[in-house]
Short mmCIF file of C-alpha atoms in Angstrom, two decimals:
data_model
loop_
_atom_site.label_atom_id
_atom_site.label_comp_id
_atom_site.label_asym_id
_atom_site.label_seq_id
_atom_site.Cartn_x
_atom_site.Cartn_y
_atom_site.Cartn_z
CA UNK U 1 24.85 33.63 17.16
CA UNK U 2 24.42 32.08 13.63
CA UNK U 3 25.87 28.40 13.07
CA UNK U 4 28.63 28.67 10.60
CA UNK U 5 30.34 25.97 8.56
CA UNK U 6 33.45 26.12 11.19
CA UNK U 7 31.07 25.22 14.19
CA UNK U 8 28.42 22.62 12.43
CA UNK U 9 29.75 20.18 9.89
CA UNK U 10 27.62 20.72 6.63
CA UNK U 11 25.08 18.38 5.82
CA UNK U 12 26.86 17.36 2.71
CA UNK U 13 29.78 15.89 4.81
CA UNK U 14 28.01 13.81 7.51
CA UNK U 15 26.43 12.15 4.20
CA UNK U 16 29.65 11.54 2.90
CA UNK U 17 31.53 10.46 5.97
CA UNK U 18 28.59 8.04 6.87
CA UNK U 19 27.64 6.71 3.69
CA UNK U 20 28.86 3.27 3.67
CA UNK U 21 27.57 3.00 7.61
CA UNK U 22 24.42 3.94 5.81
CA UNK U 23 24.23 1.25 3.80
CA UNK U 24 25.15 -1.57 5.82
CA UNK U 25 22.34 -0.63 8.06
CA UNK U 26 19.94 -0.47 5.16
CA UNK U 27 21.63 -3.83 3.50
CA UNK U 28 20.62 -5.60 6.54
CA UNK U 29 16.46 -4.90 6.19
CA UNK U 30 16.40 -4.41 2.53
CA UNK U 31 17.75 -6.40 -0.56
CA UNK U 32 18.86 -5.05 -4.12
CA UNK U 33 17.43 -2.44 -5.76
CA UNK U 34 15.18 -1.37 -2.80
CA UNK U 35 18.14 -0.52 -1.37
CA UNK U 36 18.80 2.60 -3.29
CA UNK U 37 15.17 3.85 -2.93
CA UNK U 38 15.33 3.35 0.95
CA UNK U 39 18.70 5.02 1.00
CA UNK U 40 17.60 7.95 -1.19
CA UNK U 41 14.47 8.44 1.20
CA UNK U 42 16.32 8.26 4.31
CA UNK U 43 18.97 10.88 2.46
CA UNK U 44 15.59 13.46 2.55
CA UNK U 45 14.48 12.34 5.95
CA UNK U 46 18.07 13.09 7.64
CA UNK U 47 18.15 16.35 5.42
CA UNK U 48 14.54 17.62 7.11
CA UNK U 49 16.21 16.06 10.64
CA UNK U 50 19.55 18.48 10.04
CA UNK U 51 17.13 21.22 9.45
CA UNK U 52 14.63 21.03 12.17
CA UNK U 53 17.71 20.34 14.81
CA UNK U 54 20.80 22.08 13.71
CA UNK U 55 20.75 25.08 15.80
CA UNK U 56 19.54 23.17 18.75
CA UNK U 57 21.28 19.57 18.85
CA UNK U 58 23.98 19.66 16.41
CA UNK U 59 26.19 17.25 18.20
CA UNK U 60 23.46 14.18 17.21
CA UNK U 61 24.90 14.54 13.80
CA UNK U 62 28.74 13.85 14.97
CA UNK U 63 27.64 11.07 16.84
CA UNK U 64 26.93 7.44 15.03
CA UNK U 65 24.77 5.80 17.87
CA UNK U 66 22.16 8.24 17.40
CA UNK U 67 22.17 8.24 13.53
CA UNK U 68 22.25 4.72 13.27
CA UNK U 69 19.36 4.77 15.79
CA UNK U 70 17.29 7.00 13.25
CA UNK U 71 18.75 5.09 10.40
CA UNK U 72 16.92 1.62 11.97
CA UNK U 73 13.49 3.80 13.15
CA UNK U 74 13.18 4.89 9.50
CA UNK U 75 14.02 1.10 8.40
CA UNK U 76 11.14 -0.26 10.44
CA UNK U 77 8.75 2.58 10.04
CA UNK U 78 9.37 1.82 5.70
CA UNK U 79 8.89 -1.89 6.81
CA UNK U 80 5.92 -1.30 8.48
CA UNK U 81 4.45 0.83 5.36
CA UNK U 82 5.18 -1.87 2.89
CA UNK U 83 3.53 -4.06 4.89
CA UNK U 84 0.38 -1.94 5.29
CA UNK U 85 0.03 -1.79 1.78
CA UNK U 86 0.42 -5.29 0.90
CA UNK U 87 -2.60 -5.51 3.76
CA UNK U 88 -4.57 -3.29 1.85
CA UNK U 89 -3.81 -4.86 -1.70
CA UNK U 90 -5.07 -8.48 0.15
CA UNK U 91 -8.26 -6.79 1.44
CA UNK U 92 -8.99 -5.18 -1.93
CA UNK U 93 -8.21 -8.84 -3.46
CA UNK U 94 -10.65 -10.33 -0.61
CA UNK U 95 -13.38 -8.06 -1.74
CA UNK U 96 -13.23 -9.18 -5.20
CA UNK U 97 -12.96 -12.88 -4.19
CA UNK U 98 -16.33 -12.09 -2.08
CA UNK U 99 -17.94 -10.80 -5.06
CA UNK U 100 -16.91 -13.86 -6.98
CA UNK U 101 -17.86 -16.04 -4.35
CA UNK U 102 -21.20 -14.94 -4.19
CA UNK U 103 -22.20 -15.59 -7.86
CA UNK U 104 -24.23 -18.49 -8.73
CA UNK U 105 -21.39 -20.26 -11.28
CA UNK U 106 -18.13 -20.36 -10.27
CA UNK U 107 -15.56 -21.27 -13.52
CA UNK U 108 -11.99 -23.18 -12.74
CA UNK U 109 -10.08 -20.11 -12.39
CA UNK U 110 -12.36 -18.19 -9.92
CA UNK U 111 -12.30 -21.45 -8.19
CA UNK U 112 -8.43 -21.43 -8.31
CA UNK U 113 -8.49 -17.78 -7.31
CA UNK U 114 -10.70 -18.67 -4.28
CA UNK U 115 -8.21 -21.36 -3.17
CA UNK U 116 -5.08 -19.26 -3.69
CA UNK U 117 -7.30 -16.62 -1.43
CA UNK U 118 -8.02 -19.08 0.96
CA UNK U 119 -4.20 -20.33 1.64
CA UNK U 120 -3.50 -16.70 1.99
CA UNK U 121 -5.32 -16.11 4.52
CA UNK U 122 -3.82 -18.94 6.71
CA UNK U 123 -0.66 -19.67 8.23
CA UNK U 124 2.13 -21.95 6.65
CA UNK U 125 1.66 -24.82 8.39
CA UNK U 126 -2.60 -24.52 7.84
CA UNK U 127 -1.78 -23.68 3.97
CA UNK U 128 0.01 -26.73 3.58
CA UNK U 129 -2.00 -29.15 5.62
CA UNK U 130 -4.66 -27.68 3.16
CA UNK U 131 -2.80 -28.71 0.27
CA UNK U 132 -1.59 -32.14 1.06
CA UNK U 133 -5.17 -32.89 1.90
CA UNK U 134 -7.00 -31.49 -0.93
CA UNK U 135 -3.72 -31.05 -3.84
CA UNK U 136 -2.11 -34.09 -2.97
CA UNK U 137 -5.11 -36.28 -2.01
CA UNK U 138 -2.90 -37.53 1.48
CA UNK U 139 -5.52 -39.04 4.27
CA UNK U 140 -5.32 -37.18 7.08
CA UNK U 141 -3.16 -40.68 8.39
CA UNK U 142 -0.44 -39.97 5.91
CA UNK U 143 -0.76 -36.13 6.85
CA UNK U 144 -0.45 -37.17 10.00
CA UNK U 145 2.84 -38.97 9.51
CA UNK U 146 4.57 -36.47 7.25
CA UNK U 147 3.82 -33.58 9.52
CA UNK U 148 3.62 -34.76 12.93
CA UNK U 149 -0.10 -33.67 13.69
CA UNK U 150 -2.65 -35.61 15.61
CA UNK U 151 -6.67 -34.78 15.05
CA UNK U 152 -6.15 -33.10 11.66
CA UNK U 153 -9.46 -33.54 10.68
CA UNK U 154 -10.37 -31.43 13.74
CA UNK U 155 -7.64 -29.64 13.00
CA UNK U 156 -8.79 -29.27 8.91
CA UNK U 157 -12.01 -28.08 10.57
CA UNK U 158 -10.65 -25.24 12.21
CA UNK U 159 -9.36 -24.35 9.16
CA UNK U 160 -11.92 -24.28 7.38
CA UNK U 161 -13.94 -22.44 9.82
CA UNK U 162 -11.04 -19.55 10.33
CA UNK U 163 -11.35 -19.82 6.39
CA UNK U 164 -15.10 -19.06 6.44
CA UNK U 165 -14.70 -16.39 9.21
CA UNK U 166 -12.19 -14.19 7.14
CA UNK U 167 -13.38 -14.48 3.82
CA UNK U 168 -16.60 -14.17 4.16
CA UNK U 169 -19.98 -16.53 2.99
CA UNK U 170 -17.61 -18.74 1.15
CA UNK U 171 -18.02 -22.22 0.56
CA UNK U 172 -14.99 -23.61 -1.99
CA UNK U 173 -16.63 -27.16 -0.49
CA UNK U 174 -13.27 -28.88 0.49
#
């Protein structure tokens, strides 16, 4: 027996009924104009889902648990791509820092570029230990204070050496 548009609502109207659900869910893991683009791929992604199971499992689309539940699996899975390309853009930046690195003069703003590297490839609280030390010029006493660390010279050591292991034969001599 074929579906007809008595039995199966149309694809057309679950999109219209669940719109606004739609985009609370996607307001809640994506700001602004993203928004739009996420909603717009998801549109496709539930169109190729209504497809591939509306002779088979046509209830799924009546019931909001199990959209919303493919609404937040296609939230994370975009999350998780964005985030795999920002990895990729660092590790093409890290390459180029290596190459600069490994040249014999090193001018102010390949130096700055080689710091900026370095914080990046640290956590918060490392970054900014590495800054109040070497931006701000604070003894590792003061940093101590302000931050509530004990060893941080051991602890700028680690650093460093986590620094050294990531980047590469880097030296920015801290």
């Amino acid at each position: 027996m074929k579906p007809t548009a008595q039995l199966y609502p149309s694809f057309e109207a679950v999109l219209s009924a669940q719109q606004r659900f739609f985009e609370r869910i996607i307001a809640r893991y994506f700001k602004g104009e993203q928004q739009k683009d996420v909603f717009q791929d998801f549109c496709v992604h539930l169109h190729t889902l209504y497809l591939q199971k509306f002779t088979s499992s046509s209830h799924l689309f009546d019931s909001k648990a199990w959209l919303r539940t493919v609404l937040v699996n296609f939230c994370i899975s975009q999350l998780r791509k964005e985030k795999a390309q920002k990895n990729s853009v660092w590790n093409q930046t890290t390459v180029v820092v290596n190459l600069v690195a490994e040249s014999d003069t090193i001018n102010e703003s390949e130096l700055q570029a080689l710091y900026e590297a370095a914080l990046g490839c640290v956590s918060k609280k490392e970054a900014l230990v590495l800054k109040l030390k070497f931006e701000y010029k604070c003894t590792a006493k003061e940093i101590e204070h302000k931050l509530g660390i004990q060893h941080v010279d051991v602890l700028l050591a680690r650093i460093k050496d986590k620094i050294r292991k990531k980047m590469g034969r880097i030296n920015l001599e801290f």
